[in-house]
Short mmCIF file of C-alpha atoms in Angstrom, two decimals:
data_model
loop_
_atom_site.label_atom_id
_atom_site.label_comp_id
_atom_site.label_asym_id
_atom_site.label_seq_id
_atom_site.Cartn_x
_atom_site.Cartn_y
_atom_site.Cartn_z
CA MET A 1 36.99 -12.42 89.96
CA ALA A 2 39.39 -13.20 87.26
CA GLU A 3 42.90 -12.33 88.08
CA LEU A 4 44.61 -9.89 85.85
CA VAL A 5 48.12 -10.58 84.74
CA ALA A 6 50.42 -7.61 84.78
CA GLY A 7 51.25 -6.29 81.39
CA GLU A 8 48.30 -8.01 79.84
CA GLY A 9 44.87 -6.60 79.26
CA GLN A 10 43.15 -9.99 79.22
CA PRO A 11 41.79 -11.80 82.28
CA ARG A 12 43.51 -15.03 83.29
CA GLY A 13 41.76 -18.25 82.51
CA ARG A 14 40.16 -17.07 79.23
CA THR A 15 41.42 -17.78 75.74
CA PRO A 16 41.91 -14.59 73.83
CA SER A 17 39.96 -14.30 70.60
CA PRO A 18 42.15 -14.48 67.52
CA LEU A 19 42.92 -11.18 65.84
CA PRO A 20 42.34 -10.85 62.10
CA ILE A 21 45.44 -11.39 60.03
CA SER A 22 46.33 -8.27 58.16
CA GLY A 23 47.34 -8.64 54.52
CA PRO A 24 46.87 -7.21 51.04
CA PRO A 25 43.18 -6.74 50.04
CA SER A 26 41.64 -9.32 47.72
CA PRO A 27 41.24 -8.08 44.16
CA ARG A 28 37.72 -7.04 43.01
CA PRO A 29 36.24 -8.47 39.78
CA ALA A 30 36.76 -6.18 36.82
CA ALA A 31 33.65 -4.28 35.69
CA ALA A 32 32.27 -5.05 32.22
CA PRO A 33 33.02 -2.37 29.61
CA ALA A 34 30.11 0.03 29.07
CA CYS A 35 28.22 -0.41 25.73
CA PRO A 36 27.88 2.72 23.63
CA ALA A 37 24.31 4.05 23.38
CA ARG A 38 22.61 3.11 20.07
CA SER A 39 21.18 5.98 18.07
CA PRO A 40 17.56 5.48 16.86
CA GLU A 41 17.25 4.15 13.32
CA PRO A 42 15.94 6.66 10.80
CA PRO A 43 12.44 5.91 9.41
CA PRO A 44 12.07 4.63 5.84
CA PRO A 45 12.17 7.38 3.21
CA GLU A 46 8.51 6.93 2.23
CA LYS A 47 7.28 7.14 5.83
CA ALA A 48 9.49 10.10 6.57
CA ALA A 49 8.25 11.94 3.52
CA ALA A 50 4.63 11.08 4.24
CA GLY A 51 4.88 12.16 7.84
CA SER A 52 6.48 15.47 6.98
CA GLY A 53 4.07 16.20 4.11
CA GLY A 54 6.97 16.59 1.72
CA GLY A 55 6.85 16.23 -2.04
CA GLY A 56 8.38 12.73 -1.95
CA SER A 57 5.24 11.01 -0.66
CA LYS A 58 3.82 8.38 -3.00
CA TRP A 59 0.17 9.10 -2.17
CA VAL A 60 -1.57 12.43 -2.67
CA ARG A 61 -4.78 13.58 -1.03
CA LEU A 62 -7.08 15.96 -2.89
CA ASN A 63 -10.03 17.94 -1.55
CA VAL A 64 -12.21 18.63 -4.59
CA GLY A 65 -15.22 20.72 -3.64
CA GLY A 66 -15.38 19.12 -0.19
CA THR A 67 -14.98 15.52 -1.40
CA TYR A 68 -11.69 13.71 -0.78
CA PHE A 69 -9.85 11.74 -3.44
CA VAL A 70 -6.63 9.77 -2.95
CA SER A 71 -4.30 8.81 -5.79
CA THR A 72 -0.61 8.32 -6.52
CA ARG A 73 1.74 10.95 -7.88
CA GLN A 74 2.45 8.68 -10.83
CA THR A 75 -1.23 8.77 -11.82
CA LEU A 76 -1.66 12.50 -11.34
CA CYS A 77 1.50 13.24 -13.32
CA ARG A 78 0.56 11.09 -16.34
CA GLU A 79 -0.17 14.25 -18.35
CA PRO A 80 2.95 16.42 -17.85
CA LYS A 81 1.24 19.67 -18.87
CA SER A 82 -1.90 19.16 -16.82
CA PHE A 83 -2.97 21.22 -13.83
CA LEU A 84 -2.76 18.18 -11.53
CA CYS A 85 0.83 17.44 -12.55
CA ARG A 86 1.88 21.02 -11.84
CA LEU A 87 0.01 20.98 -8.54
CA CYS A 88 1.33 17.69 -7.12
CA CYS A 89 4.58 16.95 -8.96
CA GLN A 90 5.95 20.39 -9.78
CA GLU A 91 4.75 22.23 -6.71
CA GLY A 92 6.18 25.71 -6.47
CA PRO A 93 5.45 29.06 -4.85
CA GLU A 94 4.11 30.46 -8.11
CA LEU A 95 1.10 28.10 -7.97
CA GLY A 96 0.02 29.29 -4.57
CA SER A 97 -1.78 26.01 -3.82
CA ASP A 98 -3.65 25.85 -0.52
CA LYS A 99 -4.09 22.83 1.73
CA ASP A 100 -6.68 22.04 4.34
CA GLU A 101 -6.05 20.92 7.92
CA THR A 102 -5.43 17.32 6.75
CA GLY A 103 -2.79 18.34 4.22
CA ALA A 104 -5.02 17.74 1.19
CA TYR A 105 -4.77 20.05 -1.80
CA LEU A 106 -7.82 22.30 -2.12
CA ILE A 107 -9.45 22.40 -5.58
CA ASP A 108 -12.62 24.44 -6.05
CA ARG A 109 -14.33 22.26 -8.68
CA ASP A 110 -17.35 19.95 -8.93
CA PRO A 111 -16.41 16.56 -7.38
CA THR A 112 -19.14 14.78 -9.38
CA TYR A 113 -17.21 15.25 -12.62
CA PHE A 114 -13.78 14.66 -11.11
CA GLY A 115 -14.30 10.87 -11.07
CA PRO A 116 -14.11 10.43 -14.88
CA ILE A 117 -11.05 12.71 -14.94
CA LEU A 118 -9.18 10.67 -12.33
CA ASN A 119 -10.19 7.32 -13.84
CA TYR A 120 -8.94 8.43 -17.26
CA LEU A 121 -5.54 9.21 -15.74
CA ARG A 122 -5.54 5.80 -14.08
CA HIS A 123 -6.31 3.54 -17.06
CA GLY A 124 -6.58 5.79 -20.13
CA LYS A 125 -10.25 5.00 -20.86
CA LEU A 126 -13.18 7.41 -20.91
CA ILE A 127 -16.01 6.05 -18.76
CA ILE A 128 -18.98 8.36 -18.13
CA ASN A 129 -21.98 7.34 -16.07
CA LYS A 130 -25.38 7.80 -17.67
CA GLU A 131 -26.39 10.51 -15.21
CA LEU A 132 -23.39 12.68 -16.17
CA ALA A 133 -23.40 15.05 -19.12
CA GLU A 134 -20.54 14.73 -21.57
CA GLU A 135 -20.36 18.53 -21.80
CA GLY A 136 -19.65 18.64 -18.05
CA VAL A 137 -16.77 16.18 -18.40
CA LEU A 138 -15.43 18.26 -21.30
CA GLU A 139 -15.52 21.40 -19.16
CA GLU A 140 -13.49 19.71 -16.40
CA ALA A 141 -11.02 18.19 -18.87
CA GLU A 142 -10.36 21.65 -20.27
CA PHE A 143 -9.91 23.12 -16.78
CA TYR A 144 -7.39 20.45 -15.78
CA ASN A 145 -5.68 20.91 -19.18
CA ILE A 146 -5.72 17.22 -20.19
CA ALA A 147 -5.45 17.58 -23.97
CA SER A 148 -5.90 13.91 -24.90
CA LEU A 149 -9.07 13.66 -22.82
CA VAL A 150 -10.45 16.86 -24.36
CA ARG A 151 -10.08 15.36 -27.85
CA LEU A 152 -11.67 12.09 -26.78
CA VAL A 153 -14.73 13.75 -25.22
CA LYS A 154 -15.24 16.00 -28.25
CA GLU A 155 -15.17 12.97 -30.57
CA ARG A 156 -17.77 11.20 -28.46
CA ILE A 157 -20.03 14.26 -28.45
CA ARG A 158 -19.78 14.51 -32.25
CA ASP A 159 -20.59 10.81 -32.68
CA ASN A 160 -23.64 11.07 -30.45
CA GLU A 161 -24.89 14.14 -32.30
CA SER A 162 -24.40 12.37 -35.63
CA ARG A 163 -26.40 9.33 -34.51
CA THR A 164 -29.18 11.55 -33.19
CA SER A 165 -29.45 13.47 -36.46
CA GLN A 166 -29.57 10.27 -38.53
CA GLY A 167 -32.61 8.91 -36.74
CA PRO A 168 -33.58 5.21 -36.86
CA VAL A 169 -31.70 2.81 -39.09
CA LYS A 170 -33.44 2.11 -42.40
CA HIS A 171 -33.08 -0.79 -44.83
CA VAL A 172 -33.13 -1.25 -48.57
CA TYR A 173 -34.83 -4.40 -49.85
CA ARG A 174 -34.24 -6.54 -52.91
CA VAL A 175 -36.50 -9.25 -54.32
CA LEU A 176 -34.86 -12.10 -56.24
CA GLN A 177 -36.74 -14.73 -58.24
CA CYS A 178 -35.18 -18.17 -58.56
CA GLN A 179 -35.96 -21.82 -59.05
CA GLU A 180 -35.62 -24.39 -56.34
CA GLU A 181 -32.30 -25.74 -57.61
CA GLU A 182 -30.83 -22.21 -57.62
CA LEU A 183 -31.97 -21.27 -54.14
CA THR A 184 -29.06 -22.70 -52.15
CA GLN A 185 -26.41 -21.17 -54.38
CA MET A 186 -28.09 -17.77 -54.39
CA VAL A 187 -28.33 -17.56 -50.59
CA SER A 188 -24.74 -18.73 -50.08
CA THR A 189 -23.32 -16.21 -52.54
CA MET A 190 -25.09 -13.08 -51.28
CA SER A 191 -22.90 -9.97 -51.11
CA ASP A 192 -21.58 -8.65 -47.82
CA GLY A 193 -24.14 -6.63 -45.91
CA TRP A 194 -27.15 -8.36 -47.41
CA LYS A 195 -29.29 -10.44 -45.09
CA PHE A 196 -31.95 -13.01 -45.89
CA GLU A 197 -35.42 -11.84 -44.86
CA GLN A 198 -38.12 -14.05 -46.39
CA LEU A 199 -38.64 -16.88 -48.86
CA ILE A 200 -41.98 -16.87 -50.74
CA SER A 201 -43.17 -19.70 -52.96
CA ILE A 202 -44.94 -18.53 -56.11
CA GLY A 203 -45.59 -22.01 -57.55
CA SER A 204 -49.01 -23.69 -57.17
CA SER A 205 -47.44 -26.85 -55.79
CA TYR A 206 -44.07 -28.42 -55.22
CA ASN A 207 -43.03 -30.68 -58.08
CA TYR A 208 -39.59 -32.28 -58.00
CA GLY A 209 -39.71 -33.59 -61.55
CA ASN A 210 -37.08 -32.71 -64.11
CA GLU A 211 -39.35 -30.50 -66.17
CA ASP A 212 -41.46 -28.72 -63.56
CA GLN A 213 -39.69 -27.06 -60.62
CA ALA A 214 -41.08 -24.75 -57.96
CA GLU A 215 -40.15 -21.08 -58.09
CA PHE A 216 -39.48 -18.77 -55.17
CA LEU A 217 -39.13 -15.10 -54.39
CA CYS A 218 -36.26 -14.41 -52.02
CA VAL A 219 -36.41 -11.09 -50.09
CA VAL A 220 -33.07 -9.76 -48.85
CA SER A 221 -32.16 -6.47 -47.19
CA ARG A 222 -29.27 -4.43 -45.86
CA GLU A 223 -28.88 -1.33 -43.69
CA LEU A 224 -28.90 2.02 -45.41
CA ASN A 225 -28.15 5.51 -44.20
CA ASN A 226 -31.10 7.84 -43.92
CA SER A 227 -30.18 9.65 -47.08
CA THR A 228 -27.92 9.23 -50.07
CA ASN A 229 -27.13 12.50 -51.83
CA GLY A 230 -30.17 14.00 -50.13
CA ILE A 231 -32.59 11.34 -51.45
CA VAL A 232 -34.35 9.20 -48.88
CA ILE A 233 -34.60 5.59 -50.01
CA GLU A 234 -37.61 3.58 -48.94
CA PRO A 235 -38.48 -0.06 -49.66
CA SER A 236 -40.23 -0.52 -52.98
CA GLU A 237 -43.96 -1.17 -53.12
CA LYS A 238 -43.31 -4.59 -54.62
CA ALA A 239 -41.10 -5.54 -51.70
CA LYS A 240 -43.74 -4.40 -49.21
CA ILE A 241 -46.46 -6.41 -50.97
CA LEU A 242 -44.29 -9.52 -51.06
CA GLN A 243 -43.46 -9.15 -47.37
CA GLU A 244 -47.15 -8.88 -46.47
CA ARG A 245 -47.94 -11.87 -48.65
CA GLY A 246 -45.17 -13.90 -47.05
CA SER A 247 -46.32 -13.03 -43.53
CA ARG A 248 -49.79 -14.41 -44.29
CA MET A 249 -48.51 -17.72 -45.66
#
């Protein structure tokens, strides 16, 4: 057994293990300063307005008789006194406008005739498909209170009625007799509106001598209204005979 030395708690013959040297604690590395939390960036004004359904949205959705139309506020507000401008650009509680579940404005009108109304506000031109009645477009223009479009549709209706009452276009004919040397000058100096119709030779043969020249009948015509002071003008019998004669030659 190892012999113990008095006053010592370690056995003889063994090297005591070194004790740790006490001293001041080593400094710890300083912690990095905490970064302040960044607040989320606000959405762009247009997206914020569109998401909230506010009046600042650029695009407007309309539910016209169950059919959806999309247009800009600038287009719908082109006529300041129109119903659409008051609905979309001057929205107020006095209008009492309803919206469907998608946020579209509800308008109880025929969607078939809303297309020409919206296109007129877009480019200022009246375009009506053949299957649409002009009276129907006029009715919608009056409902939406678009004064310039109302005038334009009324003018077109009057023009169409005037053309229908006039019937087919008629012509007045004139027969001019001239010699061969006068023919070119006569045709080139015809008055505005007159058109060359036929050239009929009335000579027995063509003779280019100085004394004997061929003669011609020149038939010209121009458009004429159905009536002038209530008198209907028809081609003369002579003109008809000359036309028939020329067609057989």
